Amino acid sequence: MIFLIKISIFCANIIYFFIKLFPTRNKVTMISRQSNDINIDFELLKKSFQKKDSSIRIVVLSKTLPDGYNANLSDKVKYIFHMIKQMYHIATSRVVILDSYCIVISILKHKKKLTIIQMWHAMGAFKKFGYSIIGKSEGTSKKIIDLMRMHKNYDFVFVSSSNCINHYMEAFDVAESKIKVFPLPKVDLLTNNQWIQTKSIEIVQKYPELEKKKNILYVPTFRKNKDIDITQLIKSINYKEYNLIVKVHPLSNLQIQNKNVYTINDFSSLELLTVSDYVVTDYSAITFEAALMNKPLYFYVPDFEEYYNDRDFYFTYKEEVPGNVYISANELMENIKIENYSLKKIKQFKTKYIKYEKGNNTEKIVNFIIEIINEKECEPIEE
């Protein structure tokens, strides 16, 4: 296995050597493996770039590589061809923006004029990841991390607050000098009352039942090689009073067969926050987004001890999360019924972990990247 990986990396670098002969263009490429569709952060950046400087070409490459039990040979072969496409756009770009780990960014030797930015998809550091969980069952072995040079070649890493800097330095194994405090572009939407109102109306028009009861949005985190059993949670809901919306991770294989439960695929978890009255999660970064919108937060963690051993956290979980923690689904619902939550704690959490300027976060990122592009002249794009 190790020998095959080494051969693959060697061959990839040979292919890339010739691809790099193509000239660098005035181009920004955004790469994600979180979804097959453009995510909201990249969409906001793209629109802002087009508004600021239309001479900069924007390319977005979004394609998932299913992990663990979801992966099959066909998926892997398709992704190999997608990686060659990535190579071309990386080699001909001035800036590459990532929202997750990108294999070819880490294993290849790039042009000196290329700037690589890691803009991690989670709004803040919650559960440990990357180099922080080497050897854990939710992580990757040190041998593979070293071989694949995971999270190498980054020039900058964006974080949402100075309180996250040490966490990201550890996770990505980068120096503090590479860390920049730039909250994700989606902050501009989550703090925009007009967008919130418009999106909630759009969702309710398509799902009118959501307007008839209070909505509980449940967003479980992605677990490697397994899914959480949510049977007890589904049983604990009084469906005469509440709607339960379950939004699973795009890479999850969790299947829900219950006519009372809404599994809405045509709106993101971010969008579904606009119609939620209560947000239930476990270890998901949706916590940051919900806190930003001052949503009542509840934490349902029936597998806490197991997850703690498999993954761990950057802070003392039960003390830091902006809400009460429940092992029992029935106890959770009892507390939702009496609306037992602390808005003060939610606001404190938001202030600590998201340093933002209302309506100006996307533009600040774009201005920073345009400054990078202007440092060196690039050849114009041939139409």
Short mmCIF file of C-alpha atoms in Angstrom, two decimals:
data_model
loop_
_atom_site.label_atom_id
_atom_site.label_comp_id
_atom_site.label_asym_id
_atom_site.label_seq_id
_atom_site.Cartn_x
_atom_site.Cartn_y
_atom_site.Cartn_z
CA MET A 1 0.00 0.00 0.00
CA ILE A 2 2.73 2.45 1.03
CA PHE A 3 4.75 1.54 -2.08
CA LEU A 4 1.74 2.20 -4.35
CA ILE A 5 1.14 5.59 -2.72
CA LYS A 6 4.79 6.56 -3.24
CA ILE A 7 4.64 5.53 -6.90
CA SER A 8 1.39 7.48 -7.36
CA ILE A 9 2.91 10.62 -5.83
CA PHE A 10 5.99 10.27 -8.04
CA CYS A 11 3.87 9.90 -11.18
CA ALA A 12 1.66 12.83 -10.17
CA ASN A 13 4.71 15.09 -9.81
CA ILE A 14 5.96 14.06 -13.28
CA ILE A 15 2.58 14.89 -14.83
CA TYR A 16 2.47 18.16 -12.90
CA PHE A 17 5.97 19.11 -14.06
CA PHE A 18 4.70 19.32 -17.63
CA ILE A 19 1.39 20.95 -16.67
CA LYS A 20 3.38 23.71 -14.95
CA LEU A 21 4.76 24.70 -18.34
CA PHE A 22 1.44 26.42 -18.98
CA PRO A 23 1.67 30.13 -18.09
CA THR A 24 0.25 31.56 -14.89
CA ARG A 25 -2.91 33.55 -15.48
CA ASN A 26 -4.73 36.25 -13.59
CA LYS A 27 -6.86 33.56 -11.99
CA VAL A 28 -8.14 32.43 -8.59
CA THR A 29 -9.10 28.78 -8.20
CA MET A 30 -11.26 27.55 -5.31
CA ILE A 31 -11.19 23.85 -4.47
CA SER A 32 -13.51 21.86 -2.20
CA ARG A 33 -14.10 18.19 -1.49
CA GLN A 34 -16.96 18.91 0.94
CA SER A 35 -19.68 18.88 -1.71
CA ASN A 36 -20.29 18.49 -5.44
CA ASP A 37 -21.90 21.92 -5.53
CA ILE A 38 -20.35 25.33 -4.96
CA ASN A 39 -20.57 26.17 -1.27
CA ILE A 40 -21.92 29.48 0.00
CA ASP A 41 -18.49 30.82 1.00
CA PHE A 42 -17.04 30.28 -2.46
CA GLU A 43 -20.19 31.68 -4.05
CA LEU A 44 -19.93 34.87 -2.01
CA LEU A 45 -16.23 35.23 -2.82
CA LYS A 46 -16.87 34.68 -6.52
CA LYS A 47 -19.54 37.39 -6.65
CA SER A 48 -17.33 39.80 -4.74
CA PHE A 49 -14.35 39.18 -7.04
CA GLN A 50 -16.52 39.78 -10.10
CA LYS A 51 -17.73 43.03 -8.61
CA LYS A 52 -14.27 44.22 -7.52
CA ASP A 53 -12.16 43.18 -10.50
CA SER A 54 -13.73 41.43 -13.48
CA SER A 55 -10.29 40.84 -15.01
CA ILE A 56 -9.66 38.10 -12.45
CA ARG A 57 -10.94 34.76 -13.64
CA ILE A 58 -12.63 32.66 -10.95
CA VAL A 59 -12.69 28.86 -11.18
CA VAL A 60 -14.53 26.70 -8.64
CA LEU A 61 -13.80 22.95 -8.46
CA SER A 62 -16.14 21.08 -6.12
CA LYS A 63 -16.17 17.30 -5.95
CA THR A 64 -16.44 14.93 -3.01
CA LEU A 65 -14.19 11.96 -2.41
CA PRO A 66 -16.31 9.79 -0.08
CA ASP A 67 -14.40 8.57 2.94
CA GLY A 68 -14.23 5.13 4.48
CA TYR A 69 -17.17 2.81 3.81
CA ASN A 70 -18.70 5.23 1.28
CA ALA A 71 -15.74 4.96 -1.08
CA ASN A 72 -15.71 2.58 -4.04
CA LEU A 73 -13.41 2.00 -7.02
CA SER A 74 -15.54 4.05 -9.42
CA ASP A 75 -15.50 7.06 -7.08
CA LYS A 76 -11.71 6.86 -6.79
CA VAL A 77 -11.12 6.60 -10.53
CA LYS A 78 -13.38 9.59 -11.21
CA TYR A 79 -11.56 11.57 -8.56
CA ILE A 80 -8.17 10.79 -10.13
CA PHE A 81 -9.31 12.47 -13.36
CA HIS A 82 -10.69 15.34 -11.30
CA MET A 83 -7.27 15.70 -9.67
CA ILE A 84 -5.65 16.16 -13.09
CA LYS A 85 -8.15 18.95 -13.74
CA GLN A 86 -7.19 20.43 -10.38
CA MET A 87 -3.52 20.28 -11.37
CA TYR A 88 -4.11 22.35 -14.49
CA HIS A 89 -6.01 25.08 -12.71
CA ILE A 90 -3.58 25.15 -9.78
CA ALA A 91 -0.60 25.41 -12.13
CA THR A 92 -2.17 28.31 -14.04
CA SER A 93 -3.55 30.25 -11.06
CA ARG A 94 -2.13 33.06 -9.00
CA VAL A 95 -4.09 32.10 -5.89
CA VAL A 96 -5.73 28.86 -4.77
CA ILE A 97 -8.31 28.86 -1.97
CA LEU A 98 -9.20 25.63 -0.17
CA ASP A 99 -11.94 24.79 2.30
CA SER A 100 -10.64 21.32 3.14
CA TYR A 101 -7.66 19.01 2.57
CA CYS A 102 -6.61 18.86 -1.09
CA ILE A 103 -4.35 15.97 -2.04
CA VAL A 104 -2.59 17.57 -5.01
CA ILE A 105 -1.92 20.80 -3.13
CA SER A 106 -0.05 18.88 -0.44
CA ILE A 107 1.89 16.32 -2.47
CA LEU A 108 3.05 18.46 -5.41
CA LYS A 109 5.80 21.02 -5.86
CA HIS A 110 4.21 24.28 -6.98
CA LYS A 111 5.33 27.41 -8.76
CA LYS A 112 6.85 30.05 -6.50
CA LYS A 113 4.35 32.64 -7.74
CA LEU A 114 1.40 30.55 -6.48
CA THR A 115 -0.22 31.53 -3.16
CA ILE A 116 -2.23 28.85 -1.36
CA ILE A 117 -4.85 29.78 1.25
CA GLN A 118 -6.58 27.33 3.56
CA MET A 119 -10.02 28.74 4.42
CA TRP A 120 -11.32 25.81 6.47
CA HIS A 121 -15.05 25.11 6.02
CA ALA A 122 -15.81 25.16 9.75
CA MET A 123 -16.32 28.60 11.24
CA GLY A 124 -14.20 27.75 14.27
CA ALA A 125 -12.11 25.04 15.88
CA PHE A 126 -14.41 22.81 17.91
CA LYS A 127 -13.47 19.16 17.75
CA LYS A 128 -9.83 18.31 17.07
CA PHE A 129 -8.76 17.51 13.51
CA GLY A 130 -5.71 17.19 11.27
CA TYR A 131 -2.41 16.84 13.10
CA SER A 132 -4.22 17.11 16.44
CA ILE A 133 -5.69 13.60 16.08
CA ILE A 134 -2.78 11.66 14.60
CA GLY A 135 -3.20 7.99 15.47
CA LYS A 136 -6.73 8.33 16.91
CA SER A 137 -9.53 6.24 15.41
CA GLU A 138 -11.14 9.41 13.97
CA GLY A 139 -7.78 10.56 12.63
CA THR A 140 -5.02 9.36 10.32
CA SER A 141 -1.82 7.47 11.10
CA LYS A 142 1.41 9.46 11.28
CA LYS A 143 2.88 7.31 8.52
CA ILE A 144 0.12 8.29 6.09
CA ILE A 145 0.11 11.93 7.18
CA ASP A 146 3.86 12.19 6.55
CA LEU A 147 3.64 10.30 3.26
CA MET A 148 0.77 12.42 1.94
CA ARG A 149 2.29 15.61 3.37
CA MET A 150 -1.16 16.47 4.67
CA HIS A 151 -1.89 20.21 4.96
CA LYS A 152 1.50 21.20 3.60
CA ASN A 153 2.26 24.07 1.20
CA TYR A 154 -0.15 26.57 2.79
CA ASP A 155 0.93 30.20 2.64
CA PHE A 156 -1.97 31.41 4.79
CA VAL A 157 -4.60 29.85 7.04
CA PHE A 158 -7.74 31.86 7.86
CA VAL A 159 -9.31 31.67 11.32
CA SER A 160 -12.47 33.24 12.73
CA SER A 161 -10.89 34.67 15.88
CA SER A 162 -7.56 35.08 17.64
CA ASN A 163 -8.87 32.56 20.18
CA CYS A 164 -8.68 29.88 17.47
CA ILE A 165 -5.09 30.58 16.40
CA ASN A 166 -3.37 27.97 18.58
CA HIS A 167 -5.93 25.34 17.59
CA TYR A 168 -5.35 25.87 13.87
CA MET A 169 -1.58 26.03 14.29
CA GLU A 170 -1.75 22.58 15.85
CA ALA A 171 -4.30 21.14 13.41
CA PHE A 172 -2.44 22.28 10.27
CA ASP A 173 1.07 22.19 11.73
CA VAL A 174 1.76 25.78 10.61
CA ALA A 175 3.59 28.74 12.11
CA GLU A 176 1.62 31.56 13.71
CA SER A 177 2.93 33.95 11.04
CA LYS A 178 0.75 32.15 8.47
CA ILE A 179 -2.46 32.65 10.42
CA LYS A 180 -4.79 35.48 9.44
CA VAL A 181 -8.02 36.40 11.24
CA PHE A 182 -10.65 36.41 8.49
CA PRO A 183 -14.07 34.94 9.44
CA LEU A 184 -15.78 33.00 6.67
CA PRO A 185 -17.83 34.96 4.09
CA LYS A 186 -21.03 33.25 5.28
CA VAL A 187 -20.90 35.51 8.35
CA ASP A 188 -22.23 38.28 6.09
CA LEU A 189 -25.39 36.25 5.43
CA LEU A 190 -25.93 35.06 8.98
CA THR A 191 -25.89 38.65 10.22
CA ASN A 192 -28.07 39.97 7.40
CA ASN A 193 -31.71 40.20 8.53
CA GLN A 194 -32.98 40.64 4.98
CA TRP A 195 -31.30 37.45 3.79
CA ILE A 196 -32.58 35.56 6.84
CA GLN A 197 -36.16 36.69 6.22
CA THR A 198 -36.03 36.03 2.47
CA LYS A 199 -34.53 32.55 2.90
CA SER A 200 -37.01 31.56 5.62
CA ILE A 201 -39.92 32.61 3.39
CA GLU A 202 -38.48 30.59 0.52
CA ILE A 203 -38.18 27.47 2.68
CA VAL A 204 -41.66 27.79 4.17
CA GLN A 205 -43.20 28.28 0.74
CA LYS A 206 -41.77 24.90 -0.27
CA TYR A 207 -42.44 23.23 3.08
CA PRO A 208 -45.54 25.02 4.48
CA GLU A 209 -45.84 22.53 7.37
CA LEU A 210 -42.80 24.14 8.94
CA GLU A 211 -44.84 27.23 9.70
CA LYS A 212 -47.47 25.32 11.70
CA LYS A 213 -45.26 24.10 14.57
CA LYS A 214 -41.99 24.97 16.23
CA ASN A 215 -39.00 23.56 14.37
CA ILE A 216 -36.18 21.57 15.94
CA LEU A 217 -33.16 21.44 13.65
CA TYR A 218 -30.87 18.49 14.44
CA VAL A 219 -27.39 18.57 12.88
CA PRO A 220 -25.14 15.66 13.93
CA THR A 221 -21.46 15.80 13.14
CA PHE A 222 -19.81 13.50 10.60
CA ARG A 223 -18.29 10.38 12.12
CA LYS A 224 -15.61 8.43 10.34
CA ASN A 225 -16.64 4.91 9.24
CA LYS A 226 -19.92 4.94 11.21
CA ASP A 227 -23.08 6.93 11.90
CA ILE A 228 -24.81 7.81 15.13
CA ASP A 229 -28.00 6.00 16.11
CA ILE A 230 -30.72 8.65 16.46
CA THR A 231 -33.60 6.27 17.12
CA GLN A 232 -34.14 7.51 20.69
CA LEU A 233 -34.14 11.15 19.59
CA ILE A 234 -36.76 10.47 16.92
CA LYS A 235 -38.94 8.61 19.45
CA SER A 236 -38.68 11.40 22.04
CA ILE A 237 -40.27 14.10 19.86
CA ASN A 238 -43.89 15.13 20.38
CA TYR A 239 -44.80 15.60 16.72
CA LYS A 240 -48.06 17.34 17.60
CA GLU A 241 -46.04 20.28 18.90
CA TYR A 242 -42.75 20.11 16.99
CA ASN A 243 -41.32 19.46 13.56
CA LEU A 244 -38.02 17.60 13.56
CA ILE A 245 -35.62 18.49 10.74
CA VAL A 246 -32.57 16.24 10.52
CA LYS A 247 -29.71 17.55 8.39
CA VAL A 248 -26.94 15.01 8.03
CA HIS A 249 -23.43 15.68 6.74
CA PRO A 250 -23.05 15.34 2.92
CA LEU A 251 -20.55 12.50 3.41
CA SER A 252 -22.72 10.64 5.92
CA ASN A 253 -24.50 7.41 5.06
CA LEU A 254 -27.21 7.88 7.69
CA GLN A 255 -30.63 6.83 6.40
CA ILE A 256 -33.84 7.94 8.14
CA GLN A 257 -37.05 6.04 7.50
CA ASN A 258 -39.67 7.99 9.42
CA LYS A 259 -42.51 9.95 7.84
CA ASN A 260 -42.56 12.42 10.73
CA VAL A 261 -38.97 13.50 10.19
CA TYR A 262 -37.99 16.10 7.61
CA THR A 263 -34.78 15.27 5.75
CA ILE A 264 -34.52 18.34 3.54
CA ASN A 265 -31.89 18.02 0.84
CA ASP A 266 -32.62 21.10 -1.25
CA PHE A 267 -31.55 23.54 1.48
CA SER A 268 -28.29 23.59 3.42
CA SER A 269 -28.01 23.41 7.20
CA LEU A 270 -27.00 27.06 7.08
CA GLU A 271 -30.25 27.95 5.28
CA LEU A 272 -32.35 25.77 7.56
CA LEU A 273 -31.14 27.77 10.53
CA THR A 274 -33.42 30.56 9.31
CA VAL A 275 -36.55 28.50 10.09
CA SER A 276 -35.30 26.78 13.23
CA ASP A 277 -36.64 27.61 16.68
CA TYR A 278 -34.18 25.29 18.42
CA VAL A 279 -30.88 23.84 17.24
CA VAL A 280 -29.68 20.46 18.49
CA THR A 281 -26.22 19.21 17.68
CA ASP A 282 -23.39 17.24 19.23
CA TYR A 283 -19.92 18.23 18.07
CA SER A 284 -20.70 20.01 14.80
CA ALA A 285 -19.36 23.42 13.80
CA ILE A 286 -22.99 24.40 13.16
CA THR A 287 -22.63 25.55 16.77
CA PHE A 288 -20.75 28.65 15.61
CA GLU A 289 -23.30 29.50 12.93
CA ALA A 290 -26.27 28.99 15.25
CA ALA A 291 -24.60 31.08 17.96
CA LEU A 292 -24.00 33.85 15.44
CA MET A 293 -27.77 33.93 14.84
CA ASN A 294 -28.52 33.73 18.60
CA LYS A 295 -30.40 30.46 18.16
CA PRO A 296 -31.25 28.40 21.28
CA LEU A 297 -28.64 25.62 21.36
CA TYR A 298 -28.88 22.15 22.90
CA PHE A 299 -26.22 19.43 22.82
CA TYR A 300 -27.29 15.79 22.53
CA VAL A 301 -24.28 13.51 23.03
CA PRO A 302 -25.26 9.91 23.85
CA ASP A 303 -21.84 8.74 22.65
CA PHE A 304 -19.79 11.40 24.45
CA GLU A 305 -17.23 9.12 26.12
CA GLU A 306 -16.63 7.14 22.93
CA TYR A 307 -16.32 10.27 20.79
CA TYR A 308 -14.03 11.93 23.33
CA ASN A 309 -11.66 8.96 23.15
CA ASP A 310 -11.88 8.78 19.36
CA ARG A 311 -11.53 12.49 18.64
CA ASP A 312 -11.18 14.86 21.64
CA PHE A 313 -11.73 18.65 21.68
CA TYR A 314 -9.70 21.86 21.75
CA PHE A 315 -11.41 22.95 24.96
CA THR A 316 -13.26 21.40 27.90
CA TYR A 317 -16.41 20.47 26.02
CA LYS A 318 -19.05 20.52 28.74
CA GLU A 319 -17.79 23.83 30.13
CA GLU A 320 -17.33 25.71 26.86
CA VAL A 321 -20.27 24.77 24.62
CA PRO A 322 -23.03 27.44 24.67
CA GLY A 323 -25.79 25.21 25.98
CA ASN A 324 -26.65 22.31 28.24
CA VAL A 325 -25.36 18.83 27.42
CA TYR A 326 -27.69 15.82 27.40
CA ILE A 327 -27.12 12.07 27.23
CA SER A 328 -30.84 11.27 27.38
CA ALA A 329 -33.11 12.23 24.47
CA ASN A 330 -36.11 12.46 26.81
CA GLU A 331 -34.27 14.86 29.11
CA LEU A 332 -33.27 16.91 26.09
CA MET A 333 -36.88 17.26 24.98
CA GLU A 334 -38.05 18.14 28.49
CA ASN A 335 -35.62 21.05 28.51
CA ILE A 336 -36.56 22.18 25.01
CA LYS A 337 -40.19 22.21 26.13
CA ILE A 338 -39.42 24.63 28.98
CA GLU A 339 -36.95 26.52 26.75
CA ASN A 340 -34.04 25.98 29.12
CA TYR A 341 -31.18 27.74 27.37
CA SER A 342 -28.85 30.67 28.06
CA LEU A 343 -28.82 33.47 25.50
CA LYS A 344 -26.05 35.13 27.53
CA LYS A 345 -23.80 32.08 27.15
CA ILE A 346 -24.56 31.88 23.43
CA LYS A 347 -23.57 35.53 22.93
CA GLN A 348 -20.38 35.07 24.98
CA PHE A 349 -19.41 32.07 22.85
CA LYS A 350 -20.08 34.03 19.65
CA THR A 351 -18.02 37.02 20.81
CA LYS A 352 -15.11 34.82 21.83
CA TYR A 353 -14.83 32.70 18.69
CA ILE A 354 -16.03 34.92 15.82
CA LYS A 355 -14.35 38.29 15.31
CA TYR A 356 -16.32 39.94 12.52
CA GLU A 357 -17.46 43.20 11.04
CA LYS A 358 -21.11 43.14 10.01
CA GLY A 359 -21.49 43.01 6.22
CA ASN A 360 -17.80 43.43 5.47
CA ASN A 361 -16.13 40.02 5.85
CA THR A 362 -16.25 38.81 2.25
CA GLU A 363 -14.92 42.09 0.94
CA LYS A 364 -12.00 42.05 3.38
CA ILE A 365 -10.93 38.61 2.15
CA VAL A 366 -11.23 39.64 -1.50
CA ASN A 367 -9.20 42.81 -0.89
CA PHE A 368 -6.48 40.76 0.80
CA ILE A 369 -6.30 38.34 -2.15
CA ILE A 370 -6.29 41.12 -4.74
CA GLU A 371 -3.28 42.63 -2.94
CA ILE A 372 -1.52 39.27 -3.30
CA ILE A 373 -2.36 39.10 -7.02
CA ASN A 374 -1.08 42.62 -7.59
CA GLU A 375 2.30 41.82 -6.05
CA LYS A 376 3.43 40.18 -9.29
CA GLU A 377 2.24 40.71 -12.82
CA CYS A 378 0.66 37.71 -14.48
CA GLU A 379 0.03 36.99 -18.10
CA PRO A 380 -3.48 37.97 -19.24
CA ILE A 381 -6.11 35.34 -19.83
CA GLU A 382 -6.51 34.34 -23.44
CA GLU A 383 -10.20 34.40 -24.29
#
